[in-house]
mmCIF file with all atom_site columns, C-alpha atoms and ligand atoms in Angstrom:
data_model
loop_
_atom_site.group_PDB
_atom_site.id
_atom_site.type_symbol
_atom_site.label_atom_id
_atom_site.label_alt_id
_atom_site.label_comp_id
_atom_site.label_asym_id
_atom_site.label_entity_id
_atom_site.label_seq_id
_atom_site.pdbx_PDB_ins_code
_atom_site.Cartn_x
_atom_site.Cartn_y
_atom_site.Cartn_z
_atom_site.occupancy
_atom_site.B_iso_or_equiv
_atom_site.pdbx_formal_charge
_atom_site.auth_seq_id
_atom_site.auth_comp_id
_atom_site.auth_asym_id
_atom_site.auth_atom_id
_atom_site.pdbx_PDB_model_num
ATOM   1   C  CA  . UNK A 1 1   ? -171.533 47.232 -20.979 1.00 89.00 ? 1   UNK A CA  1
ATOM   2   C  CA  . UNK A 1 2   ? -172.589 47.822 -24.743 1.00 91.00 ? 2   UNK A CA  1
ATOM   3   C  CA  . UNK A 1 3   ? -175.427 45.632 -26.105 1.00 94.00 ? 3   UNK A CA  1
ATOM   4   C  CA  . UNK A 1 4   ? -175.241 44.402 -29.611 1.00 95.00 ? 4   UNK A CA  1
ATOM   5   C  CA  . UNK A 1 5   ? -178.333 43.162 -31.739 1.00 97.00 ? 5   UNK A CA  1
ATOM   6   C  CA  . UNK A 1 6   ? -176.669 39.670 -33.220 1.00 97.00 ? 6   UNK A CA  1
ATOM   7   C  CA  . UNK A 1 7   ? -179.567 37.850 -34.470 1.00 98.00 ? 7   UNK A CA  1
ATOM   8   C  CA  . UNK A 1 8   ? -183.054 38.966 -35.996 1.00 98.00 ? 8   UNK A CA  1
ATOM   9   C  CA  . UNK A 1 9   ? -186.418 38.453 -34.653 1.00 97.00 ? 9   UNK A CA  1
ATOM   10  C  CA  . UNK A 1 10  ? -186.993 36.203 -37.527 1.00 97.00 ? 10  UNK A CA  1
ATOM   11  C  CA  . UNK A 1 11  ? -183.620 34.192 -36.430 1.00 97.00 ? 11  UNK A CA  1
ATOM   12  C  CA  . UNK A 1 12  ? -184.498 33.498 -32.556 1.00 97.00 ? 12  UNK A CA  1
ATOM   13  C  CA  . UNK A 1 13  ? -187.369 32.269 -33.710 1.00 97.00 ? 13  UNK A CA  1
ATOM   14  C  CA  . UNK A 1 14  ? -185.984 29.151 -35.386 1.00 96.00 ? 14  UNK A CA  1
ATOM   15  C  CA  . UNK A 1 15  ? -185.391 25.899 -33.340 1.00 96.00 ? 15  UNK A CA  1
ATOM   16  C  CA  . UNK A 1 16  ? -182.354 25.138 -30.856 1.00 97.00 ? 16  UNK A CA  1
ATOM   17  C  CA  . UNK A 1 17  ? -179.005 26.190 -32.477 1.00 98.00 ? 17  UNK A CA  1
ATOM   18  C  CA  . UNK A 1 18  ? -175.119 26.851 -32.216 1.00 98.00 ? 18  UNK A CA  1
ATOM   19  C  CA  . UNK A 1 19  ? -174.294 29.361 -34.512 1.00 98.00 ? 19  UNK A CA  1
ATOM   20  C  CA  . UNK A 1 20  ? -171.184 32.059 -35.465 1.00 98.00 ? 20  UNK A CA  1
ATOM   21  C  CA  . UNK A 1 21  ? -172.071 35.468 -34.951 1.00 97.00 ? 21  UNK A CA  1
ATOM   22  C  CA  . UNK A 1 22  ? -169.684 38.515 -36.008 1.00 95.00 ? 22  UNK A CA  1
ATOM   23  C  CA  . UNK A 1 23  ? -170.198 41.482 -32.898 1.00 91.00 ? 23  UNK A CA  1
ATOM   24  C  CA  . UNK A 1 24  ? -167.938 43.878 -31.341 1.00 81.00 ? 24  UNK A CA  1
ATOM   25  C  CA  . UNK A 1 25  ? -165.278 42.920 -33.772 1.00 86.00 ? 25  UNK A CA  1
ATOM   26  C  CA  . UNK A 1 26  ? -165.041 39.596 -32.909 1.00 91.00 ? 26  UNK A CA  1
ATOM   27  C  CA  . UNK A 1 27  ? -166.765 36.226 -33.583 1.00 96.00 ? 27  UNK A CA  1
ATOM   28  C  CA  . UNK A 1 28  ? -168.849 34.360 -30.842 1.00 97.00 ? 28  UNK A CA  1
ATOM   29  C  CA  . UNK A 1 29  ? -170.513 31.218 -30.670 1.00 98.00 ? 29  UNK A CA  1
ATOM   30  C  CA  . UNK A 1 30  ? -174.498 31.637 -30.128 1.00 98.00 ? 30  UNK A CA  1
ATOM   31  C  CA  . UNK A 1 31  ? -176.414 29.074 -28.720 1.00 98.00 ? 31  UNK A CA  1
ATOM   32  C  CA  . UNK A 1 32  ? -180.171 28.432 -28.412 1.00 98.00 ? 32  UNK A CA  1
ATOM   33  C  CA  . UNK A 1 33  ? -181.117 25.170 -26.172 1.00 98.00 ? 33  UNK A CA  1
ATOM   34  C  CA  . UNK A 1 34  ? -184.168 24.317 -24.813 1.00 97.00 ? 34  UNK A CA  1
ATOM   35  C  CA  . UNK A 1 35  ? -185.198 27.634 -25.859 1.00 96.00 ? 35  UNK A CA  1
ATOM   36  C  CA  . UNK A 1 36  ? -182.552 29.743 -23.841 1.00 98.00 ? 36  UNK A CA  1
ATOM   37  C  CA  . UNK A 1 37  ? -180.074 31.627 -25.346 1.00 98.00 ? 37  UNK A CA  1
ATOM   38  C  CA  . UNK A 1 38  ? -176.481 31.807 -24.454 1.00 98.00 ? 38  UNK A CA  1
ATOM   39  C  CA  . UNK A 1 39  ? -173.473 34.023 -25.717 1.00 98.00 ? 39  UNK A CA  1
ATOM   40  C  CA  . UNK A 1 40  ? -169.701 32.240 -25.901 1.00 98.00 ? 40  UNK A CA  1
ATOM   41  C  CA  . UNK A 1 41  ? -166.493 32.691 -27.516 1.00 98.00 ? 41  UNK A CA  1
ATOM   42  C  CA  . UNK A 1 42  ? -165.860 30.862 -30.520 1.00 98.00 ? 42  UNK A CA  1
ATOM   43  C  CA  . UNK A 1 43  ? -162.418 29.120 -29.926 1.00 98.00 ? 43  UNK A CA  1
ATOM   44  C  CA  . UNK A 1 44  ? -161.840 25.737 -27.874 1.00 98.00 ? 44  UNK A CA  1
ATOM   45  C  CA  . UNK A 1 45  ? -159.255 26.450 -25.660 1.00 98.00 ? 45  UNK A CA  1
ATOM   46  C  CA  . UNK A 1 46  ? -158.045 23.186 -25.789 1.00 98.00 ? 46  UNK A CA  1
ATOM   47  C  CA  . UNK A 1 47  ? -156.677 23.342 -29.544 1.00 98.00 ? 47  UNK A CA  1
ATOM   48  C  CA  . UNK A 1 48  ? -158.728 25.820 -31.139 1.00 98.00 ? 48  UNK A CA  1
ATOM   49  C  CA  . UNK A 1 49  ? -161.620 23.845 -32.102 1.00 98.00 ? 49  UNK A CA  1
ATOM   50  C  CA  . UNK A 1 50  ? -164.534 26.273 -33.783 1.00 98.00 ? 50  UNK A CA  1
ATOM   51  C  CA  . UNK A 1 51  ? -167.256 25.910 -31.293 1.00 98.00 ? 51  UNK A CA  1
ATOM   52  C  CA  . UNK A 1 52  ? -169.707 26.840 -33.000 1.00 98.00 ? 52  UNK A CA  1
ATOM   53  C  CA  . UNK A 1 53  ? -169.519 24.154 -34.781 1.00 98.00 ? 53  UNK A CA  1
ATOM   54  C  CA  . UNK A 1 54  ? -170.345 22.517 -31.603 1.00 98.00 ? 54  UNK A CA  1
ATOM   55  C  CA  . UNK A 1 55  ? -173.323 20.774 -30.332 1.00 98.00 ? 55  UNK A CA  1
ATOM   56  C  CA  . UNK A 1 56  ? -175.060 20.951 -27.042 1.00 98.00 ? 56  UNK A CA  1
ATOM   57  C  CA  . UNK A 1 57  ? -175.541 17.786 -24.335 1.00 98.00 ? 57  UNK A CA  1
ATOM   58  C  CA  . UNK A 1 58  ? -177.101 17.886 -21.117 1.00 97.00 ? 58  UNK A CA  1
ATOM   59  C  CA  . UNK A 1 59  ? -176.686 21.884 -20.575 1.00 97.00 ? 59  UNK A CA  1
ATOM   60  C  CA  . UNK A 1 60  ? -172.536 21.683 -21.751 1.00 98.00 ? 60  UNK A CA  1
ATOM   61  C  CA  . UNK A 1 61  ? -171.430 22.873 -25.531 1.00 98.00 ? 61  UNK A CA  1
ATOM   62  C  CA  . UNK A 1 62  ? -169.277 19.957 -27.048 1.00 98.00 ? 62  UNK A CA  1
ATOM   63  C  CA  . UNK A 1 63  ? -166.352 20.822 -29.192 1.00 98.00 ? 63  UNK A CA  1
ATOM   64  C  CA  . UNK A 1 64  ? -166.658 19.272 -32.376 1.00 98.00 ? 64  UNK A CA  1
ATOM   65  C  CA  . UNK A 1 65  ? -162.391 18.568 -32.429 1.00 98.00 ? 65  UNK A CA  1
ATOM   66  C  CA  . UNK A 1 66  ? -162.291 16.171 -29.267 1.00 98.00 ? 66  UNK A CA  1
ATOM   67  C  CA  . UNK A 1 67  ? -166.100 16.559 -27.912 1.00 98.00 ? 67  UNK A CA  1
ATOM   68  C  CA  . UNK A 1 68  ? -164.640 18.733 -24.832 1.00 98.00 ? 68  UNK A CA  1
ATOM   69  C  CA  . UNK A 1 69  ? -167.807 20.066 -22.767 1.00 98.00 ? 69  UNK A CA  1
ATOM   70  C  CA  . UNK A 1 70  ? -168.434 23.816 -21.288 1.00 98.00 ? 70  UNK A CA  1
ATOM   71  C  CA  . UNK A 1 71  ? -170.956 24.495 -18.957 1.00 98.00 ? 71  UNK A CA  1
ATOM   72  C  CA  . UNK A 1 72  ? -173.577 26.905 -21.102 1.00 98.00 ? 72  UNK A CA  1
ATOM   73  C  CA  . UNK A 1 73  ? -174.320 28.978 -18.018 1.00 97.00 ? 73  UNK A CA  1
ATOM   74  C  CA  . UNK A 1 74  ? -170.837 29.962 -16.340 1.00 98.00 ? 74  UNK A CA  1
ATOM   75  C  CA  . UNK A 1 75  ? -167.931 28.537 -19.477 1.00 98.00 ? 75  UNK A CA  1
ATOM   76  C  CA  . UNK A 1 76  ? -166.856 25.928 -16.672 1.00 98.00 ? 76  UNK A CA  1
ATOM   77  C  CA  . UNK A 1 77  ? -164.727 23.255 -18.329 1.00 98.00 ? 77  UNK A CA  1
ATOM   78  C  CA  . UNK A 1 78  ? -166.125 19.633 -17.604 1.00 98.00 ? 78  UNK A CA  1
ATOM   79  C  CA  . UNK A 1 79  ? -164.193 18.003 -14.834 1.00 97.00 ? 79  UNK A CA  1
ATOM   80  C  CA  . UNK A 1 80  ? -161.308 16.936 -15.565 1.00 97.00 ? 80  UNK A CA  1
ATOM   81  C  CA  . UNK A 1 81  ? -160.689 19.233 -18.542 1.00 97.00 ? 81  UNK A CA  1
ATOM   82  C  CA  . UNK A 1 82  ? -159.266 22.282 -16.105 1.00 97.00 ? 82  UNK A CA  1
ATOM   83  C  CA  . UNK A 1 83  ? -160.228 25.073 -18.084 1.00 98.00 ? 83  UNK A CA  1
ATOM   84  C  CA  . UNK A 1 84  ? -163.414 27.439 -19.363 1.00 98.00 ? 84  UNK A CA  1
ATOM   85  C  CA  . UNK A 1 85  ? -164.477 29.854 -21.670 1.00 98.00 ? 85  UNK A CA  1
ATOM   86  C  CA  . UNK A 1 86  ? -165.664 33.112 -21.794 1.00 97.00 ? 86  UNK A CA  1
ATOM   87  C  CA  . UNK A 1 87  ? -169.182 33.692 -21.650 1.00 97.00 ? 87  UNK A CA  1
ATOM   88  C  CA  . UNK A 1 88  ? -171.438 36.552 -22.538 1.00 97.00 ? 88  UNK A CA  1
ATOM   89  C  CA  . UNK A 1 89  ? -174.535 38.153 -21.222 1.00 97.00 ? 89  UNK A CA  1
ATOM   90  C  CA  . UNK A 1 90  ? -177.711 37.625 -23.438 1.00 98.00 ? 90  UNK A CA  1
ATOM   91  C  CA  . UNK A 1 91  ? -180.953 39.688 -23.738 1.00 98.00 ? 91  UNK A CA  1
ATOM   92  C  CA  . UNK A 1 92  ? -183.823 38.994 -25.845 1.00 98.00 ? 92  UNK A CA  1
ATOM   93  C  CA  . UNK A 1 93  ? -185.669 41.982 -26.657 1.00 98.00 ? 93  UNK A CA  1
ATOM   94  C  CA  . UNK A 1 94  ? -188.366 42.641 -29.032 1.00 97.00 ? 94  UNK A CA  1
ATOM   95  C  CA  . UNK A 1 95  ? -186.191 43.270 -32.115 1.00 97.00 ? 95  UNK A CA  1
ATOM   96  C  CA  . UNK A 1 96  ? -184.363 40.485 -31.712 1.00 98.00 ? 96  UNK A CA  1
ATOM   97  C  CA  . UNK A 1 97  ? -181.376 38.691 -29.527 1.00 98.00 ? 97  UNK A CA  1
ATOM   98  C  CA  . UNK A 1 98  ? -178.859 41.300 -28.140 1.00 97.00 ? 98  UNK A CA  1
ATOM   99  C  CA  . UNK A 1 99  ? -175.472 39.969 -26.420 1.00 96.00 ? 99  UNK A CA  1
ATOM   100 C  CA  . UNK A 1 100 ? -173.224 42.618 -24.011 1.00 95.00 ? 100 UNK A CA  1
ATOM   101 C  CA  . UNK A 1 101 ? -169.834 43.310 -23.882 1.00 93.00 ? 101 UNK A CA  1
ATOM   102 C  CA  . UNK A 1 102 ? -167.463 44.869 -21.240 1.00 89.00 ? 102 UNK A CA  1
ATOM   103 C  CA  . UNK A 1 103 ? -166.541 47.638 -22.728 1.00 79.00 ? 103 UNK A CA  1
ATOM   104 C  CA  . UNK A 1 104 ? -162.913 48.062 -22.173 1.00 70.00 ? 104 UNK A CA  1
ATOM   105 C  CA  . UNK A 1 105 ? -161.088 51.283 -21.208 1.00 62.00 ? 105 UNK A CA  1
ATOM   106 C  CA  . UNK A 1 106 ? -159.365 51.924 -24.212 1.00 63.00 ? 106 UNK A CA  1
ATOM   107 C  CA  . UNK A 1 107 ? -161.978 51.965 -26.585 1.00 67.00 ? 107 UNK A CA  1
ATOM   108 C  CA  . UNK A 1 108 ? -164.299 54.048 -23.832 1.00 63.00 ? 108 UNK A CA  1
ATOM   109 C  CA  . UNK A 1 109 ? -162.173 57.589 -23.691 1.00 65.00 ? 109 UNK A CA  1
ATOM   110 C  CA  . UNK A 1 110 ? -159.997 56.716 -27.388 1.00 64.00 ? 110 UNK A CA  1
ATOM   111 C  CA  . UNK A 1 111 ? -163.213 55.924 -29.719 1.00 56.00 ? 111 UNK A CA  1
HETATM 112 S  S1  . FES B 2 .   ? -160.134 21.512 -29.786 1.00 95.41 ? 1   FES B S1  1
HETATM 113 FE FE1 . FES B 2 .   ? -161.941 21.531 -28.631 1.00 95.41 ? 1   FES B FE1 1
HETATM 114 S  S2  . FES B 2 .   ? -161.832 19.726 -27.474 1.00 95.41 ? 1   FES B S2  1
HETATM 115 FE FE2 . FES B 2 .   ? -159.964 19.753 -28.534 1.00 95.41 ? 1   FES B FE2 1
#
C-alpha cells in the first residue's frame, strides 16, 4: 500500500465536501460527510458521470448524471442498480488527509 497526501491541513478543515483530487496518476473523488472522510473513483459506472461532482444523501454519493447512489463505506451500488465502485482507504494524519493505494506489481519491481 502507498499513502498519498491529497488534501492540506488547511483543506480538511473546511466543511463537508465532494471534491476531485489528482493522486497516483489518476483522479479520485474525495468526500468529507458528517466529518468522515472517504476516498472513491471518479467515474459513474453507469455512463461515466463525474462523481465528484456528486453530492452525498443518507451515507450514499449521488451521481450528478441520473442521481445513482454508492454506499460511501464499501462502493455498493444502491439496490437495484447492480453495480459499485472502487473505494479507497483514508487516513487523516497531522499534515493533512492521506488516501492508499494497492500498489500493483508492475510498478513495485519496474519503477
Ligand atoms: S452516469 Fe452516473 S448515474 Fe448515470
Amino acid at each position: 500500500m502507498i499513502w498519498v497526501k491529497v488534501l492540506s491541513k488547511q483543506e480538511v478543515e473546511q466543511e463537508d465536501f465532494v471534491t476531485m483530487v489528482k493522486a497516483d496518476g489518476r483522479k479520485i473523488c474525495v468526500i468529507k460527510n458528517e466529518g468522515q472522510f472517504y476516498a472513491t473513483q471518479n467515474t459513474c459506472p453507469h455512463a461515466g458521470g463525474i462523481l465528484s461532482g456528486g453530492w452525498c444523501k443518507e451515507g450514499n454519493l449521488v451521481c450528478p448524471i441520473h442521481r445513482w447512489e454508492y454506499n460511501l463505506k464499501t462502493g455498493r451500488g444502491a439496490e437495484g442498480q447492480g453495480d459499485y465502485i472502487n473505494t479507497y482507504p483514508t487516513e487523516l494524519r497531522a499534515d493533512g488527509l492521506y488516501v492508499g493505494f494497492k500498489q500493483s506489481l508492475w510498478k513495485r519491481f519496474f519503477s
